[in-house]
XYZ file of C-alpha atoms in Angstrom:
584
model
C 0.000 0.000 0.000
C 1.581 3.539 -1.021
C 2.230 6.050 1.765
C 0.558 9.253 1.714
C 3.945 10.882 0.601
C 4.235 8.767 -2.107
C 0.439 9.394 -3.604
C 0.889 13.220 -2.664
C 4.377 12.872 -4.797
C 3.057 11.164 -7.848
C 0.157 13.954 -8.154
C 2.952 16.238 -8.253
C 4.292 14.712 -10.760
C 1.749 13.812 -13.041
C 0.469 17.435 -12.580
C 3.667 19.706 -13.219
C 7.008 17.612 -13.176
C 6.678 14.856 -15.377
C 9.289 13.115 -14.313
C 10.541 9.564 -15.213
C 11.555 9.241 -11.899
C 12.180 11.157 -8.411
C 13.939 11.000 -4.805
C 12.848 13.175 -2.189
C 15.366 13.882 0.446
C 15.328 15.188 3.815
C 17.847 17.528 5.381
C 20.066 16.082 8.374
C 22.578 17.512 10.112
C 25.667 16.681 8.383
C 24.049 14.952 5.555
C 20.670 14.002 3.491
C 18.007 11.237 4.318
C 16.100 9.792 1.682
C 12.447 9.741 2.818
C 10.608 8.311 -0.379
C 11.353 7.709 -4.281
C 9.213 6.380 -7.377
C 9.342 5.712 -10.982
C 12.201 3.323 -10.207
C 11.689 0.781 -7.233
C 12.685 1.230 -4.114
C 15.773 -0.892 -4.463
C 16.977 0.227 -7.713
C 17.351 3.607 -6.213
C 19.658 3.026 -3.478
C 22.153 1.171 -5.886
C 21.650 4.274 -8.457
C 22.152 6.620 -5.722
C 25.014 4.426 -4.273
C 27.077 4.641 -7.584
C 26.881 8.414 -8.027
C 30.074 9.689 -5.818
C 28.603 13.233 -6.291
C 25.000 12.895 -6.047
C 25.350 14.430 -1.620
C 27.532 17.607 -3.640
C 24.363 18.308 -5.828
C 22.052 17.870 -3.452
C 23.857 20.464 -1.152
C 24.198 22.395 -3.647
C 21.098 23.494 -4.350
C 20.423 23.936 -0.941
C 22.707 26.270 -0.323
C 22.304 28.102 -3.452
C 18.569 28.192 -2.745
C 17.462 27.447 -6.304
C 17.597 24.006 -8.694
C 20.571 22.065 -9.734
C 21.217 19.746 -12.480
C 24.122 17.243 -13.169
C 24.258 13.810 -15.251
C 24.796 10.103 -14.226
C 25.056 7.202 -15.759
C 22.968 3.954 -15.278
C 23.134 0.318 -15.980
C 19.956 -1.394 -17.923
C 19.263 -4.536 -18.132
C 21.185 -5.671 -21.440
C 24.539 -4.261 -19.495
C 24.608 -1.493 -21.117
C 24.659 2.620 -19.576
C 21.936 4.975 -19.676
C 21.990 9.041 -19.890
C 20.153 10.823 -16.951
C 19.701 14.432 -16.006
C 19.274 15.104 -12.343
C 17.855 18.649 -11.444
C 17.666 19.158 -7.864
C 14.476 21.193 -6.549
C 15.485 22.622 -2.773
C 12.634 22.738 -0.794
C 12.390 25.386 2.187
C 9.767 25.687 5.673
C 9.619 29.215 6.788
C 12.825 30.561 5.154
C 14.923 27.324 6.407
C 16.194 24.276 3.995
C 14.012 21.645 4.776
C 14.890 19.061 1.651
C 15.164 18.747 -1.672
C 13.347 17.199 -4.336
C 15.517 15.279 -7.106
C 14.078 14.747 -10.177
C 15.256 12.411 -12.931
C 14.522 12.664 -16.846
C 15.887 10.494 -19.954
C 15.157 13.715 -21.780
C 17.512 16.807 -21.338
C 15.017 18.945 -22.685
C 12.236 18.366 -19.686
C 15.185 18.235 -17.395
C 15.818 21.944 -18.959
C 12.151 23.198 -18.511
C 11.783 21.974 -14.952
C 15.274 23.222 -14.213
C 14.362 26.823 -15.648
C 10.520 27.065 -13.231
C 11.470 24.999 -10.210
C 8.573 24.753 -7.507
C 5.728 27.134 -7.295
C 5.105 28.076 -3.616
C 2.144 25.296 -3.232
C 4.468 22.637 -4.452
C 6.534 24.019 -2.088
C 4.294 24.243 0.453
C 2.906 20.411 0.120
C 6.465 18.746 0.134
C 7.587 20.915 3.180
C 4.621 19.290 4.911
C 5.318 15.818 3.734
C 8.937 16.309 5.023
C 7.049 17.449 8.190
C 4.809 14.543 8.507
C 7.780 12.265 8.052
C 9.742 14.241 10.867
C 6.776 13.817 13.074
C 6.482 10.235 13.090
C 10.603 9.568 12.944
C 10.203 11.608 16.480
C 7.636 9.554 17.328
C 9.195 6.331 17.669
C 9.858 6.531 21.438
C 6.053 6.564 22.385
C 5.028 3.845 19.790
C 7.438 1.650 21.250
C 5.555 2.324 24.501
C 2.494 1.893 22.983
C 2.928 -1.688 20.830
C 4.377 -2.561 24.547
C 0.985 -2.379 25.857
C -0.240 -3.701 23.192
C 1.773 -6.933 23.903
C 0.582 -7.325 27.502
C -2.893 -7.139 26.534
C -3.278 -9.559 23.770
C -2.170 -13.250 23.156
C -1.324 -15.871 20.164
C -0.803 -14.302 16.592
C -1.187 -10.668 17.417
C 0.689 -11.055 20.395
C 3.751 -12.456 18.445
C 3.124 -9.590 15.654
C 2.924 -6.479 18.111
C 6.744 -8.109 19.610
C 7.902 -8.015 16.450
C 6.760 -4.349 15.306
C 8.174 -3.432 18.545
C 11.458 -5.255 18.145
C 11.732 -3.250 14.830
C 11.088 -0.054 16.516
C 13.224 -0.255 19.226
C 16.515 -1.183 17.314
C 15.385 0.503 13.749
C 14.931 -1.967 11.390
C 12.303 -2.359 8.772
C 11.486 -5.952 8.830
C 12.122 -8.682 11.796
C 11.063 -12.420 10.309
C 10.567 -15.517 13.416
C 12.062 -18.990 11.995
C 12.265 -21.660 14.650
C 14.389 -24.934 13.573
C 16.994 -25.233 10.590
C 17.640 -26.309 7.106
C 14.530 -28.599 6.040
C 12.479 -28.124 9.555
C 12.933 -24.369 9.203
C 9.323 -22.839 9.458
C 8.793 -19.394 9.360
C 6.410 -17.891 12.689
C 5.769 -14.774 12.211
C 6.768 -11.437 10.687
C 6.585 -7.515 11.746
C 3.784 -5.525 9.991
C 6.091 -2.868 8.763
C 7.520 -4.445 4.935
C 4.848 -6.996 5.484
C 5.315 -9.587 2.564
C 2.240 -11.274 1.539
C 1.085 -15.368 1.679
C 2.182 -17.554 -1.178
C 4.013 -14.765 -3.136
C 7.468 -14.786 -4.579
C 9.372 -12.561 -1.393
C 7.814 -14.958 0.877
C 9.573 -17.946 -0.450
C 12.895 -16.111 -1.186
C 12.683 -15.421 3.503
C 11.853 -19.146 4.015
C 15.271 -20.512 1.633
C 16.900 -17.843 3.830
C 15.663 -19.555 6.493
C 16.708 -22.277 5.599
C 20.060 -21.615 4.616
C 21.056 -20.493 8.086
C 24.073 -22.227 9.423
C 23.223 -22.787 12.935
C 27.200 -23.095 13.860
C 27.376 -19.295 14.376
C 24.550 -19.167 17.132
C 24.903 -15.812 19.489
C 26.461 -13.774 16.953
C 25.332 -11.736 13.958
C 25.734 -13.376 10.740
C 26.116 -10.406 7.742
C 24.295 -11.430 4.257
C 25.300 -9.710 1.143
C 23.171 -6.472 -0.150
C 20.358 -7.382 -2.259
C 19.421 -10.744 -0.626
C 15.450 -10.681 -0.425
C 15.050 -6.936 -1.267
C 16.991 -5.765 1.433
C 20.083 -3.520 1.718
C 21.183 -5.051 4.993
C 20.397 -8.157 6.027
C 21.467 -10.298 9.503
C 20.634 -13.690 11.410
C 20.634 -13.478 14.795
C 19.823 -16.582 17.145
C 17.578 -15.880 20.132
C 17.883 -19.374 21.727
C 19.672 -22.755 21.098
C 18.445 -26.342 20.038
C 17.557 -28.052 22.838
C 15.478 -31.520 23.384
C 11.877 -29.435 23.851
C 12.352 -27.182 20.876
C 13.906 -25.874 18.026
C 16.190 -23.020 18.189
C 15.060 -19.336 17.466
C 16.403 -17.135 15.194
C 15.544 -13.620 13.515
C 16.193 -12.275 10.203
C 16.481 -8.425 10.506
C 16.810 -6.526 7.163
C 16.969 -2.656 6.725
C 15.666 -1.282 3.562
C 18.350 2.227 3.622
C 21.620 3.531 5.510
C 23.837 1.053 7.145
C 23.917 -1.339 10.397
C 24.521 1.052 13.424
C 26.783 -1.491 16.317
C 24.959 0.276 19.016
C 21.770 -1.267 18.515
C 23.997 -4.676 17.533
C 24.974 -4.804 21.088
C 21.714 -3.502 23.040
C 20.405 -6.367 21.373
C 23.010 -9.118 22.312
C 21.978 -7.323 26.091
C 18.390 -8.255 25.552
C 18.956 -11.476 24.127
C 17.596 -13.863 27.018
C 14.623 -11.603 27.512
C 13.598 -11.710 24.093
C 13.759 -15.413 23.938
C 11.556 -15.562 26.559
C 8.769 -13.406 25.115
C 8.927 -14.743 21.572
C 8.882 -18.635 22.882
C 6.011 -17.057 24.930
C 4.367 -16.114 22.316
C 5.005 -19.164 20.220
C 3.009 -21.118 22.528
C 0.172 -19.075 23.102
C -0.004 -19.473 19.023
C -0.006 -22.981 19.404
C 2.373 -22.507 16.511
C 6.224 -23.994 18.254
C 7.439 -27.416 17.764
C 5.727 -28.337 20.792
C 1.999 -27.966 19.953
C 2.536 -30.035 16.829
C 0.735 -32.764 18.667
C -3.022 -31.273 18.258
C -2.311 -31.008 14.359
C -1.443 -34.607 14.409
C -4.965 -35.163 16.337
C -7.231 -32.973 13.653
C -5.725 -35.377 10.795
C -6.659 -38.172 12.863
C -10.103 -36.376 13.094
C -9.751 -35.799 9.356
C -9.426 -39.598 8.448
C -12.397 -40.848 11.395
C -14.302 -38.353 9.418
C -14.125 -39.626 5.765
C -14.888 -43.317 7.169
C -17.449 -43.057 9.740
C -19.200 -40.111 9.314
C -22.487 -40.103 6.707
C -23.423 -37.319 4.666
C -26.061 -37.358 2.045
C -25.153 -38.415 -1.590
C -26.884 -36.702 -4.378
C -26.989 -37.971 -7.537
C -27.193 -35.745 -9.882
C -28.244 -35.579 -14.048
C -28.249 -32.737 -16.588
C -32.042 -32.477 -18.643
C -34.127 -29.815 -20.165
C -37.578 -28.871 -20.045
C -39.791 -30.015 -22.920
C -43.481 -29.681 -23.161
C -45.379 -33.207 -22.333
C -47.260 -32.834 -25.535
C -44.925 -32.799 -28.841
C -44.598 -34.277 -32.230
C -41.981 -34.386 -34.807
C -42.564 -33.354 -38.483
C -40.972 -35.553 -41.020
C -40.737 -35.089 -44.915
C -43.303 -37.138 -46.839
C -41.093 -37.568 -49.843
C -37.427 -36.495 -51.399
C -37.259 -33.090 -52.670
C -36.410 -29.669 -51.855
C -37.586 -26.904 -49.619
C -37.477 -23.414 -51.566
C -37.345 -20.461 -49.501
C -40.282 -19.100 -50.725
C -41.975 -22.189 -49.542
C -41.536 -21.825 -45.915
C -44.696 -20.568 -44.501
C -42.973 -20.509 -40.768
C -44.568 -17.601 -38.108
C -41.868 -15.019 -36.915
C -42.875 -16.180 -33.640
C -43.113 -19.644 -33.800
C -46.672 -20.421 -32.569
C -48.675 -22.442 -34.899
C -52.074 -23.650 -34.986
C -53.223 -27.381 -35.778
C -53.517 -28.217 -39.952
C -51.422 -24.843 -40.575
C -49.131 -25.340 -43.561
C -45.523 -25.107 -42.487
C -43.936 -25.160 -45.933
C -44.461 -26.652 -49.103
C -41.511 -29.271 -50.577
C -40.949 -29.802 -54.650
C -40.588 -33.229 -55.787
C -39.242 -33.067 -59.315
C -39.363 -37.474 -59.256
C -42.859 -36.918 -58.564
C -43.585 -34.318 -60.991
C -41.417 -36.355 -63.524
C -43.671 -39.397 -62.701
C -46.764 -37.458 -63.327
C -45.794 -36.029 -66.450
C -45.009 -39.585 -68.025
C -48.145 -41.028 -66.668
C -49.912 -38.046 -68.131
C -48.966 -38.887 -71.363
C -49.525 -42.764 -71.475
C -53.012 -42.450 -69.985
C -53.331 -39.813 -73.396
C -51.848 -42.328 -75.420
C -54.102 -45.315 -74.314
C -57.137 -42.487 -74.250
C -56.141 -42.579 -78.157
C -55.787 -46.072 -78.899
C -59.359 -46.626 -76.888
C -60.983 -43.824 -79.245
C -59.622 -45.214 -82.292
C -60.652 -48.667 -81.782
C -64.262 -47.215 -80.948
C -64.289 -45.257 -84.428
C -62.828 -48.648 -86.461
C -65.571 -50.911 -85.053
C -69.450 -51.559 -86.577
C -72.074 -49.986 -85.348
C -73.995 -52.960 -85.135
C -74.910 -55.116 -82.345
C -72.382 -57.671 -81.823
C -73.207 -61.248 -82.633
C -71.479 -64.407 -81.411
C -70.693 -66.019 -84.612
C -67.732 -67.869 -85.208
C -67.393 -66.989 -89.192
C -67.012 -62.713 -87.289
C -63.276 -62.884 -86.289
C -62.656 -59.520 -86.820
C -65.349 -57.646 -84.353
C -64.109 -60.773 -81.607
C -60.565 -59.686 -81.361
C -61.518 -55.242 -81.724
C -63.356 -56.256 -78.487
C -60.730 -57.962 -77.251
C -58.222 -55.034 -77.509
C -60.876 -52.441 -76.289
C -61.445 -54.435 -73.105
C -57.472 -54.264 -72.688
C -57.137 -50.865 -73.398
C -60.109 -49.985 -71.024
C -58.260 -51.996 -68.267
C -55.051 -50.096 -68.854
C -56.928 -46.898 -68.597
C -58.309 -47.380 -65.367
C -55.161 -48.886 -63.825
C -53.164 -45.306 -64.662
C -55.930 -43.312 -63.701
C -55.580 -44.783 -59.788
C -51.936 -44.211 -60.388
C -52.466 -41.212 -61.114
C -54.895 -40.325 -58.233
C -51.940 -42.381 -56.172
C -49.150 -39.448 -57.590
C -51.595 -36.235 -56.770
C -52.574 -37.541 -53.363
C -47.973 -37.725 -53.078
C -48.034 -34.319 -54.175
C -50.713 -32.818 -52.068
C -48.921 -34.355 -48.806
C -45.630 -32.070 -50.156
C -47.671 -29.258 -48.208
C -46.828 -29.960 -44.930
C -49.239 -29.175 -41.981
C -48.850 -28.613 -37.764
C -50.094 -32.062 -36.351
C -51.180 -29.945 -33.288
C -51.033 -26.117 -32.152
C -48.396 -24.911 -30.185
C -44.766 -24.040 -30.789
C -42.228 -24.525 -32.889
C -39.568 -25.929 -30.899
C -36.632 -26.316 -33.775
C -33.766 -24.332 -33.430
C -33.687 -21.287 -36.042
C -35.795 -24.030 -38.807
C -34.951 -21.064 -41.519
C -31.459 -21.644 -41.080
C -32.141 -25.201 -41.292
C -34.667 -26.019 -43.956
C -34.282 -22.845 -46.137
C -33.016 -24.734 -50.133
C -31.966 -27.570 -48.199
C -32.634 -30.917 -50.027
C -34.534 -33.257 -48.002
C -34.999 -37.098 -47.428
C -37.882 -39.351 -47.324
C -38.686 -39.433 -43.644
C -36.161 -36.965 -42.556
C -37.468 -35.091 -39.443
C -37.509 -31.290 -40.015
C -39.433 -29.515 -37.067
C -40.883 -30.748 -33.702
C -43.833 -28.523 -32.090
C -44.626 -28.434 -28.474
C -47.867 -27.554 -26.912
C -46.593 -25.015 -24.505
C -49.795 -24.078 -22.941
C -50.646 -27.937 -21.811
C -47.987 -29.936 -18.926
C -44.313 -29.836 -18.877
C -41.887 -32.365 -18.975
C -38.243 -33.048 -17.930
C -35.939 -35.507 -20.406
C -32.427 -36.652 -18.789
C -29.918 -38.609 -18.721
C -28.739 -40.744 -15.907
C -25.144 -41.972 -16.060
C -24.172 -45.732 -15.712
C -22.033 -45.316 -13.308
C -24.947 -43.344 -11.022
C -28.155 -45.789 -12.384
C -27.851 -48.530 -9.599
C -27.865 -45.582 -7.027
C -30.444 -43.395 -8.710
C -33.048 -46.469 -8.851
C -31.892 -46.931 -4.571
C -32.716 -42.945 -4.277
C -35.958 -43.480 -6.158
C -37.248 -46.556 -4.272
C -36.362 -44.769 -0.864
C -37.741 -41.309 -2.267
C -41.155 -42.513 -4.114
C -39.943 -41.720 -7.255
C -39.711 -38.380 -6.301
C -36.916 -35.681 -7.807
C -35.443 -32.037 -7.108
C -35.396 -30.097 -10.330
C -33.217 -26.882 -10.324
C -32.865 -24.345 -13.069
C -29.627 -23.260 -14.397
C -28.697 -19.565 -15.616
C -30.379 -16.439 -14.263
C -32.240 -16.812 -11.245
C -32.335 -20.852 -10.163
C -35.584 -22.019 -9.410
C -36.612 -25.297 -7.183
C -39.365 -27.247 -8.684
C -40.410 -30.722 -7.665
C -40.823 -33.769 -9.616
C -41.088 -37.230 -9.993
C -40.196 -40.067 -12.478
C -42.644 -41.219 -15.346
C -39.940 -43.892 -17.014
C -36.772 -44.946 -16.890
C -35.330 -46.730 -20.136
C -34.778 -50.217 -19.849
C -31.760 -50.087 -22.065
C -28.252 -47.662 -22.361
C -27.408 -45.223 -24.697
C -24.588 -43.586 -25.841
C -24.484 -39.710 -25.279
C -23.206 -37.037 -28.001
C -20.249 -37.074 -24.996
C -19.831 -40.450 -26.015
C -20.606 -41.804 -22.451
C -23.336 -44.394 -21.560
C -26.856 -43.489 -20.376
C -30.090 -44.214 -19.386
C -33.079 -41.673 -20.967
C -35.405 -40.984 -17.927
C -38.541 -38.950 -18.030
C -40.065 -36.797 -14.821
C -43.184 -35.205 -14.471
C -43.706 -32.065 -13.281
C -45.239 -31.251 -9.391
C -45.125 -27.699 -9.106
C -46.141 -25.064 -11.693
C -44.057 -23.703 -13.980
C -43.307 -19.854 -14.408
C -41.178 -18.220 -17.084
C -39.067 -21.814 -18.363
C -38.789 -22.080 -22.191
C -38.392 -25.042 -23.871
C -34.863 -26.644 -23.985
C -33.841 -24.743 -20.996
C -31.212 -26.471 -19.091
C -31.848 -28.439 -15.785
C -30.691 -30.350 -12.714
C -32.390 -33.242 -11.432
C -31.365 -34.487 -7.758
C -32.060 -37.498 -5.716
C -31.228 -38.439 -2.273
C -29.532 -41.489 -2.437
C -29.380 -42.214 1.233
C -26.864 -41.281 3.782
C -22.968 -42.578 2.947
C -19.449 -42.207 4.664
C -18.009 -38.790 4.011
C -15.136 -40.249 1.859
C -17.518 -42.486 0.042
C -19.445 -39.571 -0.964
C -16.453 -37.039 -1.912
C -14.222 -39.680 -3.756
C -16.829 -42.029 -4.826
C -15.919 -41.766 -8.566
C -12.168 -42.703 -7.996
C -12.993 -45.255 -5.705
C -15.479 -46.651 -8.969
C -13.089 -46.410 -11.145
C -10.198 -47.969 -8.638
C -13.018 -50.908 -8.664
C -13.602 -51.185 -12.285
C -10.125 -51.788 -12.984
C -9.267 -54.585 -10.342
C -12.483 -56.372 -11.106
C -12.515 -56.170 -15.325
């Protein structure tokens, strides 16, 4: 979280300075303090500032001449390579007297130039002499916190108890972070850590303290062990051990780290003074935590717990199954015969509700009209043959005689022909009857239930007995269709027998809904899913009225099973599929 210098900084910055980066220093006696820096990292600009030998000359230089100074460094990048910038140092006075000095860095020498020319206005001025004040303030402070978290430490216990020793631990010797190991190398584990430079759980820094921890060599205990610059973020960084191995417990140690300036040996030996006393209250501590070596013993208890849990205790096992809602009352529309489906032949509503014996669309059979056009023209041919024959013969009555051959066999023919004529003629009425049922009608009202059935029909060729819409009565009783897994059958038809056949049905999306149900049929036999797993198709009724569910909508059907061990229930597919495998 950025300090309130900081924020007041960068809005300073973004505002007037555009800066790629800045230091703001405070005025010691003898020397400069650096209070607070961006655009850079916090690290990166104490090595920067480290490798300039004349950076403190600027810096008193424009305090002294009471107006900005500029200079040039160099920087390394990350390819190894140097980098131009142009310092310009902005003095900053309270009532009169130097009070700092803001230090402003730029990869541009001509911004460097423009800030270098205007300097601070008097309310920049003003806000940065208060945010040196502010910092002053609570610097001077210290004393009385250290009092204070003291208080705090007497009146609390466990976690914050440990935390408030460490804050004041950090307070009273002036570092910025104090880290609590107990053990070494692989049965290091970190306790506890000061609020100030608080690192957070599972991240990167975290990790980097507990392979410091780790690394301690334990040979050196009672005396300050010095790690180089840089290790975990830190400028300065030191092990110190509070208390020796012994057969009870692991040894304590603390990892101090200062973020800026250097290791002062007063405070080195005012804590080697208050060694044994610190032991004391951090051990304390540790125990009231439950945390030490020591109260290991209750974890070991709650996995015990843990494991009585997952094999005695029952919990409820819910088999579940994904379905959708479906009207009860439905039928499929399927093409009476090949052909096509123009789209000026689709007589669909824009809204999808149809009445019984509407036409839906109309199909073209070209076999059919092919067909009708051929027998067209033999029924005209044998129509021809039949007149003829009429025309040829006497028109005199017709007289069995033997000696009359010719009027015999015309009567003959004209009986044939006659025969022929009436068998096209039902063909015929066979091929218009096929041709009126290309006009397809709604078996029942309702809706449309298809899936966009423009997209789908619209010049689409179509197969004898192909199904191209189903229609749902949406006004009448509701429906659920699922599927019930193979692995989950045996159990659902338990949960069924124990429940009555009755279900939970709960509505996926916006705003779930409970509805009650209860099972109309169960297939005898599996199926395989578009998942490619094995199923059974199961059917529900519907108890409770429905409000606002479409058809198709998605839902979850539920059934107690009974009451199972807790493992049983959470690992119950593994455990299946452990089973399946030994007993193939």
């Amino acid at each position: 979280m950025k300090s309130q210098v900081v924020r007041i900084l960068e809005q300073l910055n973004q505002a007037g300075l555009h800066a790629d980066a800045w230091l703001l220093w405070r005025v010691l006696d003898g020397g400069f303090k650096l209070v607070a820096s961006g655009g850079l990292g916090e690290q990166a600009s104490h090595e920067m500032v480290a490798s300039w030998a004349g950076n403190e000359d600027l810096l008193a230089q424009a305090i002294s001449a009471n107006e900005p100074a500029r200079a040039t460094a160099a920087v390394k990048v990350e390819n190894g390579g140097q980098m131009s910038l142009h310092l310009v140092a902005l003095p900053i006075h309270d009532s009169g007297q130097p009070n700092g000095v803001l230090q402003c860095l730029f990869r541009q020498e001509s911004q460097a130039t423009e800030v270098f020319r205007r300097g601070l206005n008097t309310e920049e001025q003003s806000q940065l002499s208060a945010c040196l004040n502010q910092q002053h303030n609570g610097d001077s402070a210290a004393p009385a916190l250290v009092d204070e978290l003291a208080e705090i430490v007497s009146n609390s216990s466990g976690a914050p108890r440990l935390t408030a020793l460490l804050n004041e631990f950090c307070l009273r010797y002036q570092f910025d972070r104090a880290v609590l190991f107990e053990g070494t190398g692989a049965r290091c584990q970190l306790q506890g850590q000061s609020g100030t430079s608080r690192v957070e759980q599972r991240s990167v820094d975290l990790r980097v303290l507990k392979e410091l921890g780790s690394e301690y060599n334990r040979s050196q205990v009672g005396s300050w062990q010095l790690l180089e610059a840089g290790r975990a973020g830190a400028k300065t960084s030191v092990f110190f051990t509070l208390s020796e191995a012994s057969q009870a417990a692991e040894p304590l140690f603390l990892l101090l780290q200062r973020f800026g300036g250097s290791e002062q040996a007063d405070f080195r030996s005012a804590i080697l003074h208050d060694q044994g006393a610190w032991a004391l209250a951090f051990q304390a501590a540790l125990d009231g935590t439950g945390s030490s070596t020591g109260a290991r013993f209750p974890a070991r208890l709650l996995v015990l717990c843990g494991i009585v849990v997952l094999l005695v205790v029952p919990i409820p096992l819910v088999i579940q199954a994904e379905g959708q809602f479906w009207p009860a009352s439905r039928a499929n529309v399927y093409a009476p015969e090949d052909g096509v489906i123009e789209a000026d032949q689709l007589l669909l509503p824009t809204d999808g509700v149809v009445e019984a014996k509407q036409p839906l669309l109309t199909m073209t059979s070209r076999e059919l009209e092919l067909q009708l056009s051929q027998l067209d023209g033999q029924l005209a041919t044998v129509s021809e043959q039949i007149r003829s024959l009429r025309n040829t013969r006497p028109e005199r009555p017709f007289v069995d005689d033997p000696r009359q051959t010719s009027d015999r066999d015309v009567s003959i023919r004209l009986a044939e022909l006659t025969a022929r004529q009436e068998g096209l003629q039902a063909e015929r009425e066979l091929l218009q009857d096929r041709l009126a049922s290309l006009t397809v009608l709604s078996p029942l009202g309702g809706q449309i239930l298809t899936w966009d059935p423009q997209l789908k029909l619209s010049g689409r060729p179509v197969a004898r007995g192909q199904q191209l819409l189903a229609i749902g009565d949406t006004a009448g009783d509701w429906e659920v269709l699922a599927d019930i897994a193979a692995e989950d059958l045996q159990l659902f038809k338990q949960g069924m027998e124990k429940r009555h056949r009755a279900v939970q049905l709960k509505t996926l999306g916006k705003g779930p809904e409970r509805y009650r149900g209860q099972l109309s049929e169960l297939a005898d036999v599996l199926h395989q899913t578009e998942a490619g797993r094995l199923a059974a198709r199961s059917e529900f009724e519907l108890i409770d009225n429905l409000e606002g569910v479409t058809p198709g909508q998605r839902v979850t059907v539920q059934v107690n099973a009974g009451y199972y061990p807790a493992g049983y229930v959470w690992f119950r597919h593994a455990w299946e599929a452990i089973r399946l495998f030994f007993t193939w």
